[in-house]
Short mmCIF file of C-alpha atoms in Angstrom, two decimals:
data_model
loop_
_atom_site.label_atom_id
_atom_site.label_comp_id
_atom_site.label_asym_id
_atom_site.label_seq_id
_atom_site.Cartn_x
_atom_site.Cartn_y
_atom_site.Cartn_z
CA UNK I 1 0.00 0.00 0.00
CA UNK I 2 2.88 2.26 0.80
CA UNK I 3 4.47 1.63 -2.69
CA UNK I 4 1.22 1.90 -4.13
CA UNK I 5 0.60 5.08 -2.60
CA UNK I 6 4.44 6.49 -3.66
CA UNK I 7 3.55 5.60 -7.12
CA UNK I 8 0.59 7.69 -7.17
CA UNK I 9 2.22 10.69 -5.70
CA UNK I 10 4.33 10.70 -8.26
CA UNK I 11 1.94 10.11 -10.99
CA UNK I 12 1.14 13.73 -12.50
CA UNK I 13 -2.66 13.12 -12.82
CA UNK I 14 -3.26 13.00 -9.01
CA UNK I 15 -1.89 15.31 -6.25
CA UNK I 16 -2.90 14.04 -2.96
CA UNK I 17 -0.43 12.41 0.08
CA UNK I 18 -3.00 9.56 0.68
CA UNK I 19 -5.75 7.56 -1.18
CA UNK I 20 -9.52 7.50 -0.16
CA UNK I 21 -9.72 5.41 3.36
CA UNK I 22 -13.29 3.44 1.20
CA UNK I 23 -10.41 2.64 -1.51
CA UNK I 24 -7.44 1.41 0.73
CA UNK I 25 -9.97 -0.67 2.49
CA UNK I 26 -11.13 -2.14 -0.36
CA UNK I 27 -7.71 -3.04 -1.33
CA UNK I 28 -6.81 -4.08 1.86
CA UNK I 29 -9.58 -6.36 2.65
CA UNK I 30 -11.14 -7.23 -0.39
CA UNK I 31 -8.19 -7.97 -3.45
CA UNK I 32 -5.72 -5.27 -5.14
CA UNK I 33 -7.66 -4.94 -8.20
CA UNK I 34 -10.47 -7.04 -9.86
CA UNK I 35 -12.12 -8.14 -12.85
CA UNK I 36 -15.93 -8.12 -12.61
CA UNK I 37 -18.06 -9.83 -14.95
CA UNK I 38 -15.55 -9.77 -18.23
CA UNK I 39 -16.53 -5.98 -18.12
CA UNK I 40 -15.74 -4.07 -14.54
CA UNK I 41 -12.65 -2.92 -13.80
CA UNK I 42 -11.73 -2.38 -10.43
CA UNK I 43 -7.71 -0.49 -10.32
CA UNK I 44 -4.96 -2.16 -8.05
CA UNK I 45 -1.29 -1.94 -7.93
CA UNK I 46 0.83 -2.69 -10.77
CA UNK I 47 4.28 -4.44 -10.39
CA UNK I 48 6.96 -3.14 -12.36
CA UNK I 49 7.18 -5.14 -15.59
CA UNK I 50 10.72 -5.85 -15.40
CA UNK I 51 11.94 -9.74 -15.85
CA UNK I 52 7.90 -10.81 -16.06
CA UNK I 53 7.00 -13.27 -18.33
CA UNK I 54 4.16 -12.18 -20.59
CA UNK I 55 1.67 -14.40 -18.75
CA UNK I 56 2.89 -12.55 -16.04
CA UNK I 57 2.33 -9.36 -16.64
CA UNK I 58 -0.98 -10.34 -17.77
CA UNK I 59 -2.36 -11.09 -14.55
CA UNK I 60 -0.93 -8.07 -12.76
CA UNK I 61 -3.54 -5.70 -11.71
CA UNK I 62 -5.04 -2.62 -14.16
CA UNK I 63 -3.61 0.90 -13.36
CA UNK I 64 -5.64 3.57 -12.67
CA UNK I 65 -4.24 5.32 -15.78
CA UNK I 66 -5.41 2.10 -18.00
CA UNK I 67 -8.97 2.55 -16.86
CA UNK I 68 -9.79 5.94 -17.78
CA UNK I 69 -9.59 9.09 -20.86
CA UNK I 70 -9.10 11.51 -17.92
CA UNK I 71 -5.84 14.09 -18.69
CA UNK I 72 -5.89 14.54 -14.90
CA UNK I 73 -7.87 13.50 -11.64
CA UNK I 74 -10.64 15.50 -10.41
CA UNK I 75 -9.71 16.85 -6.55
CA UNK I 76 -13.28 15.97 -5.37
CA UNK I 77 -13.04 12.30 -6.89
CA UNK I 78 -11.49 9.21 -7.14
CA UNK I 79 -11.53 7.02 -10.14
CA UNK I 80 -12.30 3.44 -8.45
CA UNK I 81 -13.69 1.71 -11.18
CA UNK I 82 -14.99 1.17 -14.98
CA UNK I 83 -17.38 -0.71 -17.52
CA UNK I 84 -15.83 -1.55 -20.56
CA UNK I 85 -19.21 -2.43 -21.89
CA UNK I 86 -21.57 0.99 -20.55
CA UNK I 87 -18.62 3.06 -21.77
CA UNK I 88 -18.67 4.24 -17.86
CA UNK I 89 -16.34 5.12 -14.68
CA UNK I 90 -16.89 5.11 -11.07
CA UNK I 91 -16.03 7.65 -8.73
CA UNK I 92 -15.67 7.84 -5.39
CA UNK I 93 -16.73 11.09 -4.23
CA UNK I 94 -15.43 13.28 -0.65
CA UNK I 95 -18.38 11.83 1.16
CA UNK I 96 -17.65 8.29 0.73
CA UNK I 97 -20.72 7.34 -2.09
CA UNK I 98 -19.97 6.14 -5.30
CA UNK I 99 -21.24 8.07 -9.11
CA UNK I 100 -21.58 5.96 -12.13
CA UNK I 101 -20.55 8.81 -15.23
CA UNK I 102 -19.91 8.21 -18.59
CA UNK I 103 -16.13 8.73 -19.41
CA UNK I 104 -15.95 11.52 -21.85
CA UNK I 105 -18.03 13.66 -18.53
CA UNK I 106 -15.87 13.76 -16.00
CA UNK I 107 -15.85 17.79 -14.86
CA UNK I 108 -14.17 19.13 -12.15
CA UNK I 109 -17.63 20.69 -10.78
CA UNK I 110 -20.30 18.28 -9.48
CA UNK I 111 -23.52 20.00 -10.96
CA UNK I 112 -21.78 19.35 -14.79
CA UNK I 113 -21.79 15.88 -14.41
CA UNK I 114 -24.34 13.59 -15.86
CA UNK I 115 -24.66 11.55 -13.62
CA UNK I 116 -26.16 7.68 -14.66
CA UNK I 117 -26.72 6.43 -10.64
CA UNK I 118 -25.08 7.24 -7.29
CA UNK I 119 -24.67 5.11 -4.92
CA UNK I 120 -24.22 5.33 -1.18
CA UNK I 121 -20.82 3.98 -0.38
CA UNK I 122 -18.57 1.60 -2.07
CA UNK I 123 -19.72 -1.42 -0.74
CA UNK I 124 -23.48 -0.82 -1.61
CA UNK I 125 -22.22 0.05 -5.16
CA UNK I 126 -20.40 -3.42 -4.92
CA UNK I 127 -23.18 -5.24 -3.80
CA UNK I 128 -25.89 -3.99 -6.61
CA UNK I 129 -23.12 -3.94 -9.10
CA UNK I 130 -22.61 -7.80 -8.35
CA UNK I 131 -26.20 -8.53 -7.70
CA UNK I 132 -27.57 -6.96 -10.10
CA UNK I 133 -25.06 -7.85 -13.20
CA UNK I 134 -25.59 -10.45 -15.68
CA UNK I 135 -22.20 -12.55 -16.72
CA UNK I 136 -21.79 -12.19 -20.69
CA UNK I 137 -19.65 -15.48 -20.72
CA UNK I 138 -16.62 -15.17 -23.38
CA UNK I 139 -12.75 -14.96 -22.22
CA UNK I 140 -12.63 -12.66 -18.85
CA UNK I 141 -9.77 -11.14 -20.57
CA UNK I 142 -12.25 -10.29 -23.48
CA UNK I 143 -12.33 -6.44 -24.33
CA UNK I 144 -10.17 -5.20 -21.13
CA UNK I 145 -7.64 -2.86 -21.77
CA UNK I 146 -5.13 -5.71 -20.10
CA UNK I 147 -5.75 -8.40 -21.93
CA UNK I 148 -3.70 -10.52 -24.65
CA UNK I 149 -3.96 -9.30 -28.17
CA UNK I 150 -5.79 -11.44 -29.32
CA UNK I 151 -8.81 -10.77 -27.60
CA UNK I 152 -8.38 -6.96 -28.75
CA UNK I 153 -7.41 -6.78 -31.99
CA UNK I 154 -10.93 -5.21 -33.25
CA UNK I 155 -10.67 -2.87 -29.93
CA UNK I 156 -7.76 -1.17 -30.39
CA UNK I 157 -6.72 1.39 -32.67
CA UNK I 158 -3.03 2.26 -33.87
CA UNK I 159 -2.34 5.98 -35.08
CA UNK I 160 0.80 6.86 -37.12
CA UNK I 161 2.58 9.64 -37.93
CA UNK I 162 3.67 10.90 -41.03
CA UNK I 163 6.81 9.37 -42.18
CA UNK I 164 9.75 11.49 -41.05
CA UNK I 165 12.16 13.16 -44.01
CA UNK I 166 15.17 11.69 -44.19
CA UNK I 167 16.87 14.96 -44.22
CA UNK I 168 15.28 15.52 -40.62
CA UNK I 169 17.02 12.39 -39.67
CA UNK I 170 19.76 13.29 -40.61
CA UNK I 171 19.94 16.62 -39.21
CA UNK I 172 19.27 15.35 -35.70
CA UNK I 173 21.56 12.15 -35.89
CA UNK I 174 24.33 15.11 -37.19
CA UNK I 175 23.29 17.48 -34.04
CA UNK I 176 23.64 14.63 -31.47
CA UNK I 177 26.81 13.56 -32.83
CA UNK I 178 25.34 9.70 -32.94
CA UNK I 179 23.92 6.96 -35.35
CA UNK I 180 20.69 5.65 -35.01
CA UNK I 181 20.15 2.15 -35.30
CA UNK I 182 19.11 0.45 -38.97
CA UNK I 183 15.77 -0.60 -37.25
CA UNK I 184 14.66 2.42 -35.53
CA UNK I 185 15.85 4.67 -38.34
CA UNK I 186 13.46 2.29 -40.66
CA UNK I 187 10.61 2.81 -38.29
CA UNK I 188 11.19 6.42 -37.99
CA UNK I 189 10.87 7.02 -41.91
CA UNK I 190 8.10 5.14 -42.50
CA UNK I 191 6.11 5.97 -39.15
CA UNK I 192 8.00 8.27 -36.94
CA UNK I 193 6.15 7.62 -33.59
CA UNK I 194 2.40 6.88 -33.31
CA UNK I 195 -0.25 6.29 -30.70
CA UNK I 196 -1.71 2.60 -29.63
CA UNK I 197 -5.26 3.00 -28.38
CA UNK I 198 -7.13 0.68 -26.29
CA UNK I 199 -10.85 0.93 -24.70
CA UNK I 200 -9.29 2.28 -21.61
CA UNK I 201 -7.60 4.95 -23.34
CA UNK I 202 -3.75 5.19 -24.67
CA UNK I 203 -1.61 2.19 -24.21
CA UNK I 204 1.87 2.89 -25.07
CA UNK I 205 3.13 6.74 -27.30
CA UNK I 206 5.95 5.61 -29.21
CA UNK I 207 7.66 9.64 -29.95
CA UNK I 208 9.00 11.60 -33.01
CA UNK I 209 11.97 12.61 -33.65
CA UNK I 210 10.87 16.05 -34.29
CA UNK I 211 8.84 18.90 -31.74
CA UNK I 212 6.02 19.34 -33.41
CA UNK I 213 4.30 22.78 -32.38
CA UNK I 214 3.15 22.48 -28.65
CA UNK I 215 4.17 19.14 -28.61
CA UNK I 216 5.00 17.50 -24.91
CA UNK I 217 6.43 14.66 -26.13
CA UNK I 218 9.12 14.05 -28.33
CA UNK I 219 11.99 11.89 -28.91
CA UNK I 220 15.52 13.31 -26.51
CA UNK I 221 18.66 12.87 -25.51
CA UNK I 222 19.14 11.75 -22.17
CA UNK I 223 22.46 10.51 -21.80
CA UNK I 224 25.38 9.75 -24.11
CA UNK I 225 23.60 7.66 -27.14
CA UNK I 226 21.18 6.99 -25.13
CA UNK I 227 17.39 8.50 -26.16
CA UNK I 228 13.85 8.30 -24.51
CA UNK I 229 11.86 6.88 -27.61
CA UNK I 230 8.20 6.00 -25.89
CA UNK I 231 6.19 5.64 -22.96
CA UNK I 232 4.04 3.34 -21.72
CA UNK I 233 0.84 3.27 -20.46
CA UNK I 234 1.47 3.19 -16.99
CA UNK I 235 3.19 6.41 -17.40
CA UNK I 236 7.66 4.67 -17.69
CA UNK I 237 9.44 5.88 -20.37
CA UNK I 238 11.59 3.63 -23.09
CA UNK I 239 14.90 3.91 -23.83
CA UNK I 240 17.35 3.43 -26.50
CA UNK I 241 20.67 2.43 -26.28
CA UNK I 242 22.04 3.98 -29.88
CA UNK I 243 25.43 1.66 -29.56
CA UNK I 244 23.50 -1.44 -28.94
CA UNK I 245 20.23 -1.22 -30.01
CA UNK I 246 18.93 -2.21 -26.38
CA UNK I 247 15.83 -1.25 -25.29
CA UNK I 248 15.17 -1.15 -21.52
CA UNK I 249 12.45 0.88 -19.40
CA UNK I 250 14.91 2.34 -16.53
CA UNK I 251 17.33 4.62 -15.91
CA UNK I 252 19.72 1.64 -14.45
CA UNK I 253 20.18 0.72 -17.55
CA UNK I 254 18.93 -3.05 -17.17
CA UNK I 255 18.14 -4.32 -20.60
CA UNK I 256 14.73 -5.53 -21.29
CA UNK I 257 14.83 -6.20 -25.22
CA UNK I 258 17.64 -6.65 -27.68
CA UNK I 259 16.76 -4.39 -29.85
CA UNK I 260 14.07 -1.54 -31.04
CA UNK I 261 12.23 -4.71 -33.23
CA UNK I 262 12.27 -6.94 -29.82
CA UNK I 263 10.30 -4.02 -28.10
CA UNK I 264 8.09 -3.81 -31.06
CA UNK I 265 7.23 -7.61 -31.14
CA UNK I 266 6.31 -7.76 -27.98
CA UNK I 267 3.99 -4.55 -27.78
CA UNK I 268 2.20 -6.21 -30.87
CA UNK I 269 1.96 -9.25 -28.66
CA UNK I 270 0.03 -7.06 -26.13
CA UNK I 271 -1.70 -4.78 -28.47
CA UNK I 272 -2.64 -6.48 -32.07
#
């Protein structure tokens, strides 16, 4: 819980020292995270991903991040759950009851919400939500944002980017004094980053090599040959090892693919 609660802190979407007492209880007593129903989502603490197996990191619990559009976290509310199916999310509110909203209407002021039902705590929305739901049958995994690839490949959505000029390549590979690898220079100038979307919202930014105007993200040095080429959904950036075509997703250094095509393979394991 401590970890969990570290993490969060220093996630930029929410601000606060300590999560909901209803929510910690929950995750406590109750499980860190759930799967309701091949369609609820209920948000637990996520392991880091390093030395998993994919199977693995398939049955670690959904992020908050994973489970929602929001660009930031309400101060009044707490995103505890969501249907895949109703196209809904679940906040907990300052007094402890529990809104069903659709995602897209999440407002920092109560009154602009439209609100679908409210219930009076968390454990009364558990107990109708459980009561009341009917199982759909299928794969659990089956449309969640978590799941295998297979069971997504008509639910996500991959955006590209215009294929970068060569001459752009160039000119930053001259700048940074440093050669980019064959297979990331072949993605870059036929894709240059791109966006992979899920149901939940975006699962991994892969970046461009070029600031485009009022960009955040973009490809950049951060040590010597060493760039920051995507991030993924739960917010840790990727890095590129330029002299050896490594991969890995932290600063240490510890390598977690051979090279940019290894990383590739496996988000398309996750994602396609």
């Amino acid at each position: 819980m401590e970890a969990y609660q570290k993490y969060l802190r220093e996630w930029y979407l929410y601000t606060k020292d300590e999560l909901p007492e209803p929510f910690k209880k929950l995750l406590l007593e109750f499980s860190n995270g759930a799967i309701l129903f091949n369609d609820i989502i209920i948000p637990g603490h996520k392991r880091k991903y390093q030395g998993m197996t994919l199977d693995e990191k398939d049955l670690q619990p959904t992020g908050i991040e994973e489970i929602t559009s929001l660009s930031w976290m309400p101060d009044k509310f707490f995103v505890i759950g969501k249907s895949v199916q109703r196209d809904t999310i679940y906040l907990l509110t300052n007094k402890e009851s529990v809104m069903e909203i659709k995602d897209k209407n999440v407002s920092y002021y109560h009154n602009k919400m439209d609100i679908i039902v409210e219930y009076e705590d968390i454990y009364s929305w558990l107990e109708k939500v459980i009561l009341g739901h009917s199982y759909l049958g299928g794969s659990l995994n089956n449309g969640l944002s978590i799941t295998t690839a297979k069971a997504q490949k008509e639910a996500v959505r991959v955006d590209w980017n215009e294929p970068l000029a060569l001459e752009e390549l160039q000119r930053f590979e001259s700048i940074h004094d440093m050669e980019l690898p064959t297979e990331y220079r072949d993605f870059l100038l036929e894709h240059n980053g791109g966006e992979i979307d899920s149901p939940a919202g975006p699962t991994v930014a892969m970046l461009s090599l070029d600031k485009h105007d009022n960009a955040e993200l973009y490809v950049e040095k951060v040590a010597d040959n060493v760039l920051q080429v995507a991030v993924e959904s739960d917010g840790e950036p990727v890095f590129l090892n330029c002299s050896t075509g490594e991969v890995f997703q932290n600063r240490e250094f510890e390598t977690s693919y051979d090279s940019w095509d290894k990383w590739l393979e496996y988000e398309a394991e996750i994602i396609e």
